[in-house]
Coordinates of C-alpha atoms and ligand atoms in Angstrom, one line a residue:
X1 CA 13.7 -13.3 2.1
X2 CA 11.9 -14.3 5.1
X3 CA 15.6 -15.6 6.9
X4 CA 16.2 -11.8 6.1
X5 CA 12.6 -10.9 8.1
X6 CA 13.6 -12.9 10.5
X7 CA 16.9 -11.8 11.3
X8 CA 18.1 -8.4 10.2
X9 CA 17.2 -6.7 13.3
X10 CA 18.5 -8.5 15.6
X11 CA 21.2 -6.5 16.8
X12 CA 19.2 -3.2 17.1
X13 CA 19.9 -3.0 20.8
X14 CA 22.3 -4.7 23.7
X15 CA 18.8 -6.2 24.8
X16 CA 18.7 -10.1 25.4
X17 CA 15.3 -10.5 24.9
X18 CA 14.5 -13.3 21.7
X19 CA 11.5 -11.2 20.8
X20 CA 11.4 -7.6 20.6
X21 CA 10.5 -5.5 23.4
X22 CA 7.7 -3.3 23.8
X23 CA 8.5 0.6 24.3
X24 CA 5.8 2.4 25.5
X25 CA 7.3 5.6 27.0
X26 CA 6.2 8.4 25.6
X27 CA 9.2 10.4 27.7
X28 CA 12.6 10.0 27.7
X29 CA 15.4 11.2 30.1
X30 CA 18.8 12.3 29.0
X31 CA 21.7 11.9 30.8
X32 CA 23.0 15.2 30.7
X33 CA 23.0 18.6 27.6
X34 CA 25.4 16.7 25.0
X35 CA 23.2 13.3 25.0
X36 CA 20.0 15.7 24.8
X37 CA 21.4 17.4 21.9
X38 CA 21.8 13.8 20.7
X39 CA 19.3 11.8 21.4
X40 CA 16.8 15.0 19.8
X41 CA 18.8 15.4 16.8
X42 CA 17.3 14.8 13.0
X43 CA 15.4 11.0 12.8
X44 CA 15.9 11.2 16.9
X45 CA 13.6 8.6 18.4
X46 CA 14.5 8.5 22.2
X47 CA 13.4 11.4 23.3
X48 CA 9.7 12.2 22.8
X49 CA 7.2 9.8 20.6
X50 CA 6.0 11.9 18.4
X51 CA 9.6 12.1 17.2
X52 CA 9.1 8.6 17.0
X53 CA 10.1 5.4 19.2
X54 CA 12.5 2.3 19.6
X55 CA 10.0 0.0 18.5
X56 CA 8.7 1.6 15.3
X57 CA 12.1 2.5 14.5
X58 CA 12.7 -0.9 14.8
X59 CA 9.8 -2.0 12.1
X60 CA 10.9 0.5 9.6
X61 CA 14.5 -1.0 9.7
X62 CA 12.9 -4.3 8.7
X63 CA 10.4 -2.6 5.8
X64 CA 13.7 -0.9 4.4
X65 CA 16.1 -4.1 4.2
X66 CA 12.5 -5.5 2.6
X67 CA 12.5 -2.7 0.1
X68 CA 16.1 -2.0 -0.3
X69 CA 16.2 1.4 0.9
X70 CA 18.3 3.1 3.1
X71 CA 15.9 4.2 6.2
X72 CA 12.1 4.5 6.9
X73 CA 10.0 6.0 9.2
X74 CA 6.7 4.8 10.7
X75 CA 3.4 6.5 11.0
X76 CA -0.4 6.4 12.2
X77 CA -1.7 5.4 9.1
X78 CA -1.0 4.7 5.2
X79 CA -2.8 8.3 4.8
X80 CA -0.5 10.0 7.9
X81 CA 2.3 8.3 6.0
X82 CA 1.6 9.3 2.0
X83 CA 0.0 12.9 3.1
X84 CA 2.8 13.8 5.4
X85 CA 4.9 12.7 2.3
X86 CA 3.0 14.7 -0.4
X87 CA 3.4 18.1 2.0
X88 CA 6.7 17.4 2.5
X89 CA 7.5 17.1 -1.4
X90 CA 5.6 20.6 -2.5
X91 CA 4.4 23.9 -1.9
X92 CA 2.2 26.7 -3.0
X93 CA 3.0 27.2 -6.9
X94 CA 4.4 23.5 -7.1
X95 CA 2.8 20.8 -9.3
X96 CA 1.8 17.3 -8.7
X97 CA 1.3 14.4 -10.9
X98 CA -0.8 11.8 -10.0
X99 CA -2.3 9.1 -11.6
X100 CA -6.6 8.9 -12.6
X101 CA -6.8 5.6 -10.0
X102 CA -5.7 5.9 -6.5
X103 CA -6.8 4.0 -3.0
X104 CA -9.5 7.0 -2.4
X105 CA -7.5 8.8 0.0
X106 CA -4.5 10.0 -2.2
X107 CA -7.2 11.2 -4.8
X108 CA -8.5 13.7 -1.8
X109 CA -4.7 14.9 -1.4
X110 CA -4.7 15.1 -5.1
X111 CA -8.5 16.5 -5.9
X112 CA -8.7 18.8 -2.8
X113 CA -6.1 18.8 0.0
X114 CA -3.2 20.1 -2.3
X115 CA -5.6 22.5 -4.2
X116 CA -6.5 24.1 -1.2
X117 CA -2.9 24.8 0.1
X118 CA -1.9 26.3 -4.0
X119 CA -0.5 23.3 -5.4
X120 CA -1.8 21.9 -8.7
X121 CA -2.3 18.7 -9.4
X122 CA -2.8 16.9 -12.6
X123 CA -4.1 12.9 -13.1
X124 CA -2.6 11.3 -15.7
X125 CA -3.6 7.5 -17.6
X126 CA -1.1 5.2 -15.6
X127 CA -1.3 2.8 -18.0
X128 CA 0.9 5.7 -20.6
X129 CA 4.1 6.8 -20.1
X130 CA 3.4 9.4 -22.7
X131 CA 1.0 10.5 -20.3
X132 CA 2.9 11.2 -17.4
X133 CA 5.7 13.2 -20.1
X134 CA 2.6 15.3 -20.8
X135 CA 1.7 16.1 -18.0
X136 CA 5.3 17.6 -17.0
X137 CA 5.6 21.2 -15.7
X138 CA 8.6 23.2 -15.6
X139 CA 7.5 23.4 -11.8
X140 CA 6.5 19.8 -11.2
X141 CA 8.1 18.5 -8.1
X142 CA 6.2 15.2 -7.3
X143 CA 5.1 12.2 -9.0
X144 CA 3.1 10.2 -7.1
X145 CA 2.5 5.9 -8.1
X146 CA 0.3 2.9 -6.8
X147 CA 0.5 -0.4 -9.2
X148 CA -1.3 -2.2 -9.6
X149 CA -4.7 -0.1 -8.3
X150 CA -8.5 0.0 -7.7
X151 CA -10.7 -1.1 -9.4
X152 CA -9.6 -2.1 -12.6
X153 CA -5.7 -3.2 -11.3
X154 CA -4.2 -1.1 -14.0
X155 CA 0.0 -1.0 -14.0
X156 CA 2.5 1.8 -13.9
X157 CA 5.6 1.5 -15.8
X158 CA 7.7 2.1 -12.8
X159 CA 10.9 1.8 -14.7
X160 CA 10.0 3.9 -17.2
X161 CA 8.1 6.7 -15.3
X162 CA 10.7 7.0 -13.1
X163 CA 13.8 7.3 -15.3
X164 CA 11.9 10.1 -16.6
X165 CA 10.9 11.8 -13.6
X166 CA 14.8 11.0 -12.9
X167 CA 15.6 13.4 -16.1
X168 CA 13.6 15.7 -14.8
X169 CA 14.8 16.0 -11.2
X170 CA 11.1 14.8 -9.9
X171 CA 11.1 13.0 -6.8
X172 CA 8.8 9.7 -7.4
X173 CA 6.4 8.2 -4.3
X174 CA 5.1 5.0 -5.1
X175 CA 2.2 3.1 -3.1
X176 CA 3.3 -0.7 -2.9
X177 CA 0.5 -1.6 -0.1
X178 CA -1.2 -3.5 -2.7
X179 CA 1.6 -5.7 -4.2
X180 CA 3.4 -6.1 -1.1
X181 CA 7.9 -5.9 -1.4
X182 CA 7.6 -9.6 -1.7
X183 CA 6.1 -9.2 -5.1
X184 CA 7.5 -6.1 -6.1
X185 CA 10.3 -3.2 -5.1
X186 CA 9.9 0.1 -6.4
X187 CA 13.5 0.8 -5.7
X188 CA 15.0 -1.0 -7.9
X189 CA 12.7 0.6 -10.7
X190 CA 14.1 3.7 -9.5
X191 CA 11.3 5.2 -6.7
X192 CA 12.6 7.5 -4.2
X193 CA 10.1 7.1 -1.9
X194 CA 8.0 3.8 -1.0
X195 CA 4.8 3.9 0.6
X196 CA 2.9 1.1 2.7
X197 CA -0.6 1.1 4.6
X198 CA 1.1 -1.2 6.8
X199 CA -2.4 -2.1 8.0
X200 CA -2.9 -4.1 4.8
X201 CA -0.1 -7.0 4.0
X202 CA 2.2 -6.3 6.0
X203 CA 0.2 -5.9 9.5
X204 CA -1.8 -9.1 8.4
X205 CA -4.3 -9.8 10.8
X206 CA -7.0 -7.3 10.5
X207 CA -5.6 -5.7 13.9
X208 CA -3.6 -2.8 13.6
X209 CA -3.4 0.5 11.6
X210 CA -0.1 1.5 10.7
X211 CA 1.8 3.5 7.7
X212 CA 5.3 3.2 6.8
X213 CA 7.9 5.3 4.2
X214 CA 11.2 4.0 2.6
X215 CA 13.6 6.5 1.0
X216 CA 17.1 7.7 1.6
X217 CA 18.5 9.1 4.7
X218 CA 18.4 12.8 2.9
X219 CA 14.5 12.3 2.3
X220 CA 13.9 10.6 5.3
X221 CA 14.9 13.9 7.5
X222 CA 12.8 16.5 5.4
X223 CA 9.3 14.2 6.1
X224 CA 10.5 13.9 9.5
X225 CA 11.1 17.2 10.1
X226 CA 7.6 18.0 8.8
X227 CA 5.9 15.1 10.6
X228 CA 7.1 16.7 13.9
X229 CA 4.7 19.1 13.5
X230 CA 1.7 17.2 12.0
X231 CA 2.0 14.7 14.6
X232 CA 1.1 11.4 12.6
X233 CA 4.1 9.6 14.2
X234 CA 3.0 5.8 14.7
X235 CA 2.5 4.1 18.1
X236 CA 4.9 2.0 19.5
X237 CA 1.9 -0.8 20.2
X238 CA 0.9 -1.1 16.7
X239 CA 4.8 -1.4 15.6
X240 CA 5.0 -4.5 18.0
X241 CA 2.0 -6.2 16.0
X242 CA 3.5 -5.0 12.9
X243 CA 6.9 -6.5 13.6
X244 CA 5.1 -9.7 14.6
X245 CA 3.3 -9.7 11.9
X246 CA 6.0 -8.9 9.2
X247 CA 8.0 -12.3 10.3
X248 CA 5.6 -14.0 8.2
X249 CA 4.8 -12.1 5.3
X250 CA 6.7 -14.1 2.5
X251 CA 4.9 -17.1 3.9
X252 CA 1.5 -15.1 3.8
X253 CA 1.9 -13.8 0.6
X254 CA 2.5 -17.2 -1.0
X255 CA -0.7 -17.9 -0.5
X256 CA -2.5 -14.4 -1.1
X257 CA -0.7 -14.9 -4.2
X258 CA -1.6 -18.5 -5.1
X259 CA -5.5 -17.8 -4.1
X260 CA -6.3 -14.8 -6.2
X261 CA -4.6 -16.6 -9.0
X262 CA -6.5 -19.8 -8.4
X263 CA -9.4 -17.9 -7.9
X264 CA -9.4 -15.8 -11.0
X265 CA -9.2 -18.2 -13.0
X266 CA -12.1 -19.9 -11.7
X267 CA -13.7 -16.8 -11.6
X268 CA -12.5 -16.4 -15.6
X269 CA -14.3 -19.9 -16.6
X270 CA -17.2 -19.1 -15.0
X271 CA -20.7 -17.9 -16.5
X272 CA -22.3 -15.8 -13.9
X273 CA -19.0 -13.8 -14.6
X274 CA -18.8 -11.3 -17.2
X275 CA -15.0 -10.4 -16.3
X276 CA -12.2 -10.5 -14.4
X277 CA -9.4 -8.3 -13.3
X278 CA -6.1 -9.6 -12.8
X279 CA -2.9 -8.9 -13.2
X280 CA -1.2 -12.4 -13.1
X281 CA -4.1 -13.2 -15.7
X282 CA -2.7 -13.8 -19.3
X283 CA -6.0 -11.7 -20.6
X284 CA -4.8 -8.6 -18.3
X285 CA -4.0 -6.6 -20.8
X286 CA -0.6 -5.1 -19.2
X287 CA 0.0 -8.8 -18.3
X288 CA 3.5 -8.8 -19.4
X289 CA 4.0 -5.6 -17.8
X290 CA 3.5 -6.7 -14.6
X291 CA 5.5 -10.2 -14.7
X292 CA 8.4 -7.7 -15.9
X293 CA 8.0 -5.8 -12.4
X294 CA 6.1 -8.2 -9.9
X295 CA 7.7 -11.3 -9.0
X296 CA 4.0 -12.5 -7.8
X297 CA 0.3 -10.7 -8.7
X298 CA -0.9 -10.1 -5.2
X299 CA -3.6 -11.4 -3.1
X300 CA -6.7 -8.9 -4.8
X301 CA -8.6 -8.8 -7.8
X302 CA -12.1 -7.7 -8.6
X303 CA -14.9 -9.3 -10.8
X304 CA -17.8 -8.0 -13.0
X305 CA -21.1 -10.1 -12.3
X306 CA -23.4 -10.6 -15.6
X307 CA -26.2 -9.9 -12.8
X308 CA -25.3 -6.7 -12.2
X309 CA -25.8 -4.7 -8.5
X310 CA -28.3 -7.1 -7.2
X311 CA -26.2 -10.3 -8.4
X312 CA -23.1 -8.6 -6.0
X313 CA -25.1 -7.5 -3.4
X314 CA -26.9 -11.3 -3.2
X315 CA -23.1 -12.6 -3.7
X316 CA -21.4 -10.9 -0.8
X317 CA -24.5 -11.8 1.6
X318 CA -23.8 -15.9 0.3
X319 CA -20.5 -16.2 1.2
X320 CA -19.4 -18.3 4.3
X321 CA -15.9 -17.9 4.7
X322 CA -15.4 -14.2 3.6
X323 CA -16.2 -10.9 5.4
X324 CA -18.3 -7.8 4.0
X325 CA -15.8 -5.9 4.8
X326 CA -13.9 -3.2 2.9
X327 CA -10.4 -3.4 4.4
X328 CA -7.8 -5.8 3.1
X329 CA -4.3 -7.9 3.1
X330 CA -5.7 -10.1 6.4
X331 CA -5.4 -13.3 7.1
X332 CA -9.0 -14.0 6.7
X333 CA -10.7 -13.0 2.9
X334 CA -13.3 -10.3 2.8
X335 CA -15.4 -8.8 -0.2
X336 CA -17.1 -5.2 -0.9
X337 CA -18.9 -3.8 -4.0
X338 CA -17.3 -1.1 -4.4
X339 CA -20.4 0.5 -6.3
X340 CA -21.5 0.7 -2.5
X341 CA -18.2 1.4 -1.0
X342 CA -17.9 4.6 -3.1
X343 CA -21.2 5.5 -3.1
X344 CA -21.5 7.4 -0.3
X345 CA -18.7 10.0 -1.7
X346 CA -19.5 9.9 -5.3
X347 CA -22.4 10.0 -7.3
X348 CA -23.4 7.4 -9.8
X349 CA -22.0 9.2 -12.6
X350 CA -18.4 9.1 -10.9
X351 CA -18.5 5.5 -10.0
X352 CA -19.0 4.9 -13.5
X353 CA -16.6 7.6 -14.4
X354 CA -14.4 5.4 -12.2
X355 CA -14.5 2.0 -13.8
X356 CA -16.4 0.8 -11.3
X357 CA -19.1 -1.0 -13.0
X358 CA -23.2 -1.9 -10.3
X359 CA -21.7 -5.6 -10.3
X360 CA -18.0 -4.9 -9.5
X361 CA -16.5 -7.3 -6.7
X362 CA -13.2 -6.6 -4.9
X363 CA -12.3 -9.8 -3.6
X364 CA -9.5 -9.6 -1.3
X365 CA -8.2 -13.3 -0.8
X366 CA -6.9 -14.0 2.7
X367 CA -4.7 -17.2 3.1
X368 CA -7.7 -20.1 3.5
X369 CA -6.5 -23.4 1.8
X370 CA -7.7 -22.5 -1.6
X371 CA -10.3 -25.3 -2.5
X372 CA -12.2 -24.0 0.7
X373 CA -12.6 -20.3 -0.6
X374 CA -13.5 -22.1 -4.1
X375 CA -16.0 -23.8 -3.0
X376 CA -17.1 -21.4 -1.2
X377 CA -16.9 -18.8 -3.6
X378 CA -18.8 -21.2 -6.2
X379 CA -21.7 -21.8 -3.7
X380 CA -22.3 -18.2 -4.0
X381 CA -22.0 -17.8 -7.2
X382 CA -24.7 -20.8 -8.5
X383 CA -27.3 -19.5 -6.4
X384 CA -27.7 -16.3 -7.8
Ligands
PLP8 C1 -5.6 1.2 3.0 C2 -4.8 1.8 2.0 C3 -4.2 3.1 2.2 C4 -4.5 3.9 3.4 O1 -3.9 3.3 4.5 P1 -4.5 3.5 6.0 O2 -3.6 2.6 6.8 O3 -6.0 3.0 6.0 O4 -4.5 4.9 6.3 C5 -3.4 3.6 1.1 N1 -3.2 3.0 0.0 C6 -3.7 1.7 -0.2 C7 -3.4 1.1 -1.5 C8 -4.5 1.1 0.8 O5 -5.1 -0.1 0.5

């Protein structure tokens, strides 16, 4: 994989240059009517940037031959990329299915964006199938996925969702951010669409904010048409990062993977820990689920302190090596409450509703040699 994120867009351009170059015009001159009507034709990216540029173009060939797909386009954000998606996919009188767990953005699209514009939206149990064949509509045009997800790291059948959205002629966007297309490719499950917050995994280093899609050429022109005119294209800087950063993503997500397994099961032996949330743990219960789909677990997991709100909040404040910080899929490791986190949008009630028990940790494990973030992490934990 990573000769193939190393080397499979290489001959992009005529350019020389070892390392990809840097386009930051925003303009672009044609050479005369016919190369105007070219260059500005459907998934056109030398001609104005919010039609998109050379170098994001460039990072979305390299997500695609990660995910299998046959194109991809880049935006501003994971959000510009899944809500320019979700538009796209529906309008008034259409139907949406979504799942009860999202990152908190998609719920908004979901709970209130959608709503607002007259398409319903119904959240469904991921961890059913039945569910999701429930919750089908005659006009139901959009299923939308993230496995595994917050806070609980529940699974989604992709296979099976999606041969039954497949029956049905439902298009199927699934959010990989989280298990990254070293551990896991929707496509071949059947997803139309793939999703990343390229800020997370894929980005790496805490530095850049960035969203990219993966579907077929046909798809790919419909959300780009649209995204002309919500203007969430992404920036040619970010791209460069992203591309820099996506050379070593197998390598990084080794050891994501390796520390969040090590790391759980510490975390699992230990007995200021009441539980721990997994999926490459045998006690997750979709365990098998997941090894089915996900060649690796992913670098998160989140942990319920017998201490409750104060035991997190004193946890987070002992650690050395991590951040307080809520973002994810760096380099370095960071660690939120997300009883906290969400607390400023939902009431207690709702957190609860949520899963999200007062002593809930979401440990995001950056790529620190893993006896260093045990240590660490066990410091913490005996002086509570
Ligand atoms: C961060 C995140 C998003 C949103 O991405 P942004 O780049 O912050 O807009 C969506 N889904 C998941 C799973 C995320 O972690």
């Amino acid at each position: 994989m990573t000769t193939r994120l190393l080397h499979s867009d290489k001959n992009v351009s005529d350019e020389l240059d070892v390392a990809p170059p840097l386009h930051l015009s925003a303009n672009y001159a044609a050479r005369d009517a016919d190369h105007l009507r070219e260059i500005s034709g459907p998934l056109g990216n030398n001609y104005y940037a919010r039609r998109g540029n050379p170098t994001s173009e460039r990072l979305a060939k390299v997500i695609a031959e990660l995910e299998g797909g046959e194109t991809g386009l880049v935006f501003a954000s994971g959000m510009g990329a899944i809500s320019t998606a979700m538009m796209a996919f529906t309008k008034a009188g259409d139907h949406v299915i979504g799942q009860q767990n999202h990152y908190i953005g998609i719920t908004e699209m979901l709970d209130k964006v959608l709503p607002g514009y007259g398409v319903e939206s119904t959240k469904v149990d991921q961890t059913s199938v039945e569910a999701f064949e429930r919750a089908i509509r005659p006009n139901t045009k959009l299923i939308v996925l993230e496995t595994p997800v917050n806070p609980m790291m529940h699974i989604t059948d992709l296979k099976a969702v999606c041969d039954l959205a497949r029956s049905k002629g439902i298009v199927t966007l699934c959010d990989n951010t989280f298990a990254t297309s070293i551990n896991q490719r929707p496509m071949e499950f059947g997803v139309d669409i793939v999703m990343h917050s390229v800020t997370k995994y894929i980005g790496g280093h805490h530095d850049l904010l960035a969203g990219s899609l993966t579907t077929s050429r046909q798809h790919a022109e419909r959300i780009w048409d649209l995204s002309m005119t919500i203007g969430a294209a992404g920036n040619a800087f970010n791209s460069w990062l992203a591309l820099r950063g996506i050379r070593t993503l197998e390598l990084r997500m080794r050891q994501h993977n390796a520390n969040a397994l090590e790391l759980a099961r510490f975390l699992e032996a230990h007995p200021a820990v009441h539980k721990v949330f997994y999926p490459g743990l045998h006690s997750h219960p979709q365990h098998e689920l997941a090894a089915k789909q996900m060649s690796g677990f992913g670098g998160l997991l989140t942990f319920d302190l017998k201490g409750g709100y104060e035991a997190g909040q004193s946890f987070i404040k002992r650690l050395e090596l991590v951040d307080y910080a809520s973002s994810l899929g760096g380099v370095t490791s960071t660690a939120v409450q997300p009883a906290v986190l969400f607390g400023g949008r939902l009431s207690p009630d709702q957190v609860l509703k949520q899963g999200i028990a007062p002593g809930l940790i979401r440990f995001a494990t950056g790529i620190e040699n893993t006896d260093d973030l045990i240590v660490d992490v066990d410091r913490a934990l005996n002086g509570l």
